[in-house]
mmCIF file of C-alpha atoms in Angstrom:
data_model
loop_
_atom_site.group_PDB
_atom_site.id
_atom_site.type_symbol
_atom_site.label_atom_id
_atom_site.label_comp_id
_atom_site.label_asym_id
_atom_site.label_seq_id
_atom_site.Cartn_x
_atom_site.Cartn_y
_atom_site.Cartn_z
ATOM 1 C CA UNK A 107 13.619 32.908 6.868
ATOM 2 C CA UNK A 108 15.249 35.900 5.176
ATOM 3 C CA UNK A 109 17.715 33.568 3.389
ATOM 4 C CA UNK A 110 14.741 31.725 1.859
ATOM 5 C CA UNK A 111 13.323 34.982 0.554
ATOM 6 C CA UNK A 112 16.736 36.110 -0.675
ATOM 7 C CA UNK A 113 17.237 32.866 -2.618
ATOM 8 C CA UNK A 114 13.726 32.805 -4.110
ATOM 9 C CA UNK A 115 13.604 33.815 -7.764
ATOM 10 C CA UNK A 116 10.601 35.999 -8.511
ATOM 11 C CA UNK A 117 8.889 36.435 -11.849
ATOM 12 C CA UNK A 118 6.068 38.664 -13.002
ATOM 13 C CA UNK A 119 3.376 38.280 -15.677
ATOM 14 C CA UNK A 120 2.150 41.386 -17.459
ATOM 15 C CA UNK A 121 -0.750 41.469 -19.919
ATOM 16 C CA UNK A 122 -0.170 45.119 -20.843
ATOM 17 C CA UNK A 123 -3.350 46.410 -19.243
ATOM 18 C CA UNK A 124 -4.733 49.629 -20.694
ATOM 19 C CA UNK A 125 -5.260 52.208 -17.968
ATOM 20 C CA UNK A 126 -8.219 54.561 -18.069
ATOM 21 C CA UNK A 127 -7.409 57.619 -20.140
ATOM 22 C CA UNK A 128 -4.524 55.940 -21.959
ATOM 23 C CA UNK A 129 -4.339 53.705 -25.013
ATOM 24 C CA UNK A 130 -2.702 50.474 -26.055
ATOM 25 C CA UNK A 131 0.592 52.088 -27.132
ATOM 26 C CA UNK A 132 1.062 53.522 -23.629
ATOM 27 C CA UNK A 133 0.219 50.147 -22.063
ATOM 28 C CA UNK A 134 2.969 48.484 -24.117
ATOM 29 C CA UNK A 135 5.490 51.165 -23.157
ATOM 30 C CA UNK A 136 4.431 50.704 -19.522
ATOM 31 C CA UNK A 137 5.156 46.974 -19.814
ATOM 32 C CA UNK A 138 8.669 47.703 -21.068
ATOM 33 C CA UNK A 139 9.189 50.210 -18.252
ATOM 34 C CA UNK A 140 7.871 47.684 -15.718
ATOM 35 C CA UNK A 141 10.402 45.141 -16.998
ATOM 36 C CA UNK A 142 13.204 47.652 -16.450
ATOM 37 C CA UNK A 143 11.964 48.401 -12.937
ATOM 38 C CA UNK A 144 11.615 44.774 -11.847
ATOM 39 C CA UNK A 145 15.006 43.956 -13.375
ATOM 40 C CA UNK A 146 16.458 46.649 -11.116
ATOM 41 C CA UNK A 147 14.719 45.002 -8.150
ATOM 42 C CA UNK A 148 16.351 41.668 -8.978
ATOM 43 C CA UNK A 149 13.420 39.797 -10.485
ATOM 44 C CA UNK A 150 14.383 36.687 -12.428
ATOM 45 C CA UNK A 151 11.861 36.831 -15.290
ATOM 46 C CA UNK A 152 9.030 38.776 -16.849
ATOM 47 C CA UNK A 153 6.356 36.957 -18.834
ATOM 48 C CA UNK A 154 4.175 38.654 -21.465
ATOM 49 C CA UNK A 155 0.903 37.221 -22.703
ATOM 50 C CA UNK A 156 -1.081 36.803 -25.922
ATOM 51 C CA UNK A 157 -4.641 38.079 -25.744
ATOM 52 C CA UNK A 158 -6.677 38.983 -28.821
ATOM 53 C CA UNK A 159 -9.687 41.282 -28.663
ATOM 54 C CA UNK A 160 -9.770 41.437 -24.869
ATOM 55 C CA UNK A 161 -11.083 44.818 -23.706
ATOM 56 C CA UNK A 162 -8.452 46.672 -21.710
ATOM 57 C CA UNK A 163 -5.533 44.465 -22.752
ATOM 58 C CA UNK A 164 -2.902 45.520 -25.310
ATOM 59 C CA UNK A 165 -0.737 42.379 -25.117
ATOM 60 C CA UNK A 166 -1.525 40.661 -28.407
ATOM 61 C CA UNK A 167 1.919 39.929 -29.888
ATOM 62 C CA UNK A 168 4.107 38.423 -27.159
ATOM 63 C CA UNK A 169 7.168 37.666 -29.288
ATOM 64 C CA UNK A 170 7.279 41.267 -30.533
ATOM 65 C CA UNK A 171 6.825 42.624 -27.015
ATOM 66 C CA UNK A 172 9.446 40.186 -25.691
ATOM 67 C CA UNK A 173 11.921 41.594 -28.224
ATOM 68 C CA UNK A 174 11.226 45.157 -27.072
ATOM 69 C CA UNK A 175 11.654 44.167 -23.424
ATOM 70 C CA UNK A 176 14.839 42.213 -24.023
ATOM 71 C CA UNK A 177 16.289 45.153 -25.970
ATOM 72 C CA UNK A 178 15.489 47.551 -23.108
ATOM 73 C CA UNK A 179 16.899 45.331 -20.328
ATOM 74 C CA UNK A 180 20.173 43.523 -19.652
ATOM 75 C CA UNK A 181 19.821 40.557 -17.307
ATOM 76 C CA UNK A 182 16.182 39.651 -16.693
ATOM 77 C CA UNK A 183 14.842 36.603 -18.501
ATOM 78 C CA UNK A 184 12.001 37.361 -20.888
ATOM 79 C CA UNK A 185 9.281 34.824 -21.515
ATOM 80 C CA UNK A 186 6.022 34.555 -23.339
ATOM 81 C CA UNK A 187 3.235 33.501 -21.066
ATOM 82 C CA UNK A 188 2.355 32.487 -23.642
ATOM 83 C CA UNK A 189 2.192 32.147 -27.361
ATOM 84 C CA UNK A 190 -1.040 30.308 -28.166
ATOM 85 C CA UNK A 191 0.364 27.635 -30.441
ATOM 86 C CA UNK A 192 -2.923 26.750 -32.205
ATOM 87 C CA UNK A 193 -3.030 30.358 -33.478
ATOM 88 C CA UNK A 194 0.343 30.095 -35.250
ATOM 89 C CA UNK A 195 2.251 27.801 -37.556
ATOM 90 C CA UNK A 196 4.955 25.968 -35.542
ATOM 91 C CA UNK A 197 7.633 26.898 -38.116
ATOM 92 C CA UNK A 198 6.892 30.615 -37.672
ATOM 93 C CA UNK A 199 6.978 30.293 -33.872
ATOM 94 C CA UNK A 200 10.327 28.466 -34.082
ATOM 95 C CA UNK A 201 11.744 31.164 -36.338
ATOM 96 C CA UNK A 202 10.523 33.953 -34.041
ATOM 97 C CA UNK A 203 12.060 32.353 -30.972
ATOM 98 C CA UNK A 204 15.211 31.544 -32.931
ATOM 99 C CA UNK A 205 15.585 35.239 -33.702
ATOM 100 C CA UNK A 206 14.912 36.196 -30.073
ATOM 101 C CA UNK A 207 17.417 33.657 -28.728
ATOM 102 C CA UNK A 208 20.002 34.728 -31.308
ATOM 103 C CA UNK A 209 19.670 38.391 -30.352
ATOM 104 C CA UNK A 210 19.387 37.826 -26.583
ATOM 105 C CA UNK A 211 21.186 34.521 -25.868
ATOM 106 C CA UNK A 212 20.271 32.762 -22.656
ATOM 107 C CA UNK A 213 17.500 35.201 -21.721
ATOM 108 C CA UNK A 214 14.462 33.924 -23.640
ATOM 109 C CA UNK A 215 11.814 31.479 -22.381
ATOM 110 C CA UNK A 216 9.226 30.054 -24.763
ATOM 111 C CA UNK A 217 5.893 29.824 -22.948
ATOM 112 C CA UNK A 218 3.246 28.083 -25.046
ATOM 113 C CA UNK A 219 -0.478 27.654 -24.547
ATOM 114 C CA UNK A 220 -3.270 25.836 -26.326
ATOM 115 C CA UNK A 221 -6.078 28.411 -26.357
ATOM 116 C CA UNK A 222 -7.603 29.489 -29.664
ATOM 117 C CA UNK A 223 -9.332 32.658 -28.553
ATOM 118 C CA UNK A 224 -12.013 33.341 -26.025
ATOM 119 C CA UNK A 225 -14.864 34.256 -28.387
ATOM 120 C CA UNK A 226 -16.203 33.003 -31.693
ATOM 121 C CA UNK A 227 -15.381 36.384 -33.256
ATOM 122 C CA UNK A 228 -11.736 36.205 -32.186
ATOM 123 C CA UNK A 229 -11.445 32.632 -33.443
ATOM 124 C CA UNK A 230 -12.948 33.645 -36.805
ATOM 125 C CA UNK A 231 -10.590 36.617 -37.057
ATOM 126 C CA UNK A 232 -7.635 34.313 -36.388
ATOM 127 C CA UNK A 233 -8.909 31.762 -38.900
ATOM 128 C CA UNK A 234 -9.163 29.169 -36.157
ATOM 129 C CA UNK A 235 -11.785 26.903 -34.680
ATOM 130 C CA UNK A 236 -12.150 25.459 -31.189
ATOM 131 C CA UNK A 237 -11.015 22.116 -32.563
ATOM 132 C CA UNK A 238 -7.619 23.544 -33.516
ATOM 133 C CA UNK A 239 -6.499 23.091 -29.899
ATOM 134 C CA UNK A 240 -7.182 19.349 -30.107
ATOM 135 C CA UNK A 241 -3.829 18.676 -31.792
ATOM 136 C CA UNK A 242 -1.776 20.745 -29.354
ATOM 137 C CA UNK A 243 0.502 17.774 -28.614
ATOM 138 C CA UNK A 244 1.242 17.392 -32.326
ATOM 139 C CA UNK A 245 1.797 21.131 -32.781
ATOM 140 C CA UNK A 246 4.159 21.173 -29.812
ATOM 141 C CA UNK A 247 6.104 18.171 -31.139
ATOM 142 C CA UNK A 248 6.408 19.856 -34.530
ATOM 143 C CA UNK A 249 7.603 23.106 -32.934
ATOM 144 C CA UNK A 250 10.250 21.358 -30.849
ATOM 145 C CA UNK A 251 11.290 19.373 -33.933
ATOM 146 C CA UNK A 252 12.163 22.608 -35.740
ATOM 147 C CA UNK A 253 14.717 23.365 -33.013
ATOM 148 C CA UNK A 254 16.090 19.825 -33.211
ATOM 149 C CA UNK A 255 16.281 19.807 -37.021
ATOM 150 C CA UNK A 256 13.994 16.803 -37.348
ATOM 151 C CA UNK A 257 11.418 18.183 -39.759
ATOM 152 C CA UNK A 258 10.487 15.664 -42.472
ATOM 153 C CA UNK A 259 9.991 18.556 -44.926
ATOM 154 C CA UNK A 260 13.709 19.188 -45.593
ATOM 155 C CA UNK A 261 13.045 22.778 -44.583
ATOM 156 C CA UNK A 262 15.288 24.241 -41.897
ATOM 157 C CA UNK A 263 14.029 26.719 -39.315
ATOM 158 C CA UNK A 264 16.687 29.361 -39.325
ATOM 159 C CA UNK A 265 18.022 30.570 -37.004
ATOM 160 C CA UNK A 266 16.140 28.269 -34.578
ATOM 161 C CA UNK A 267 17.644 24.942 -35.588
ATOM 162 C CA UNK A 268 20.178 23.838 -33.007
ATOM 163 C CA UNK A 269 19.291 26.510 -30.468
ATOM 164 C CA UNK A 270 18.048 25.692 -26.983
ATOM 165 C CA UNK A 271 15.114 27.875 -25.943
ATOM 166 C CA UNK A 272 13.483 26.500 -22.791
ATOM 167 C CA UNK A 273 9.859 25.559 -23.560
ATOM 168 C CA UNK A 274 7.153 25.972 -20.939
ATOM 169 C CA UNK A 275 3.682 24.568 -21.529
ATOM 170 C CA UNK A 276 1.021 26.741 -19.917
ATOM 171 C CA UNK A 277 -2.118 24.709 -19.631
ATOM 172 C CA UNK A 278 -4.854 23.237 -17.504
ATOM 173 C CA UNK A 279 -6.925 20.097 -17.952
ATOM 174 C CA UNK A 280 -5.859 18.096 -20.993
ATOM 175 C CA UNK A 281 -2.978 20.473 -21.634
ATOM 176 C CA UNK A 282 -1.549 19.747 -18.185
ATOM 177 C CA UNK A 283 -1.052 16.100 -19.151
ATOM 178 C CA UNK A 284 0.883 17.228 -22.220
ATOM 179 C CA UNK A 285 3.022 19.530 -20.072
ATOM 180 C CA UNK A 286 3.833 16.675 -17.719
#
């Protein structure tokens, strides 16, 4: 049984929770420190999430936080769990992950979700509507196309084009069918 545990790769998800008496900046620094600690324990990956306007959660920019974590660690994989694709233009997401993969080759995982915010106020602030998640499959195809260089626009996503960043679709319900 111990060989099973020894060969199991463990990952952790951190939302950068704000502890009582501390603010968001400290929560983000704590996430980076946690990544360093779990790397030392042999964890395989740390995921960071995108949450907007959630009380007690500082994790709102997962690609930025992933960059900070990757810069402060050496071997652990760093993933977004995830970038909510309906909140972002696929070209921008491809470029962000292209930069991350270029700076930290072989250590970046692109976790993508289809949520558009948990309240009407957050959706308004993001300039999104509930219906924006309806075309998640199309947004995902466009995003992956930027890495493959298949955009019909003649625009090239640099430095993403040609890079291989493992995509992970984080979803339930309808999104689970897309992930499959």
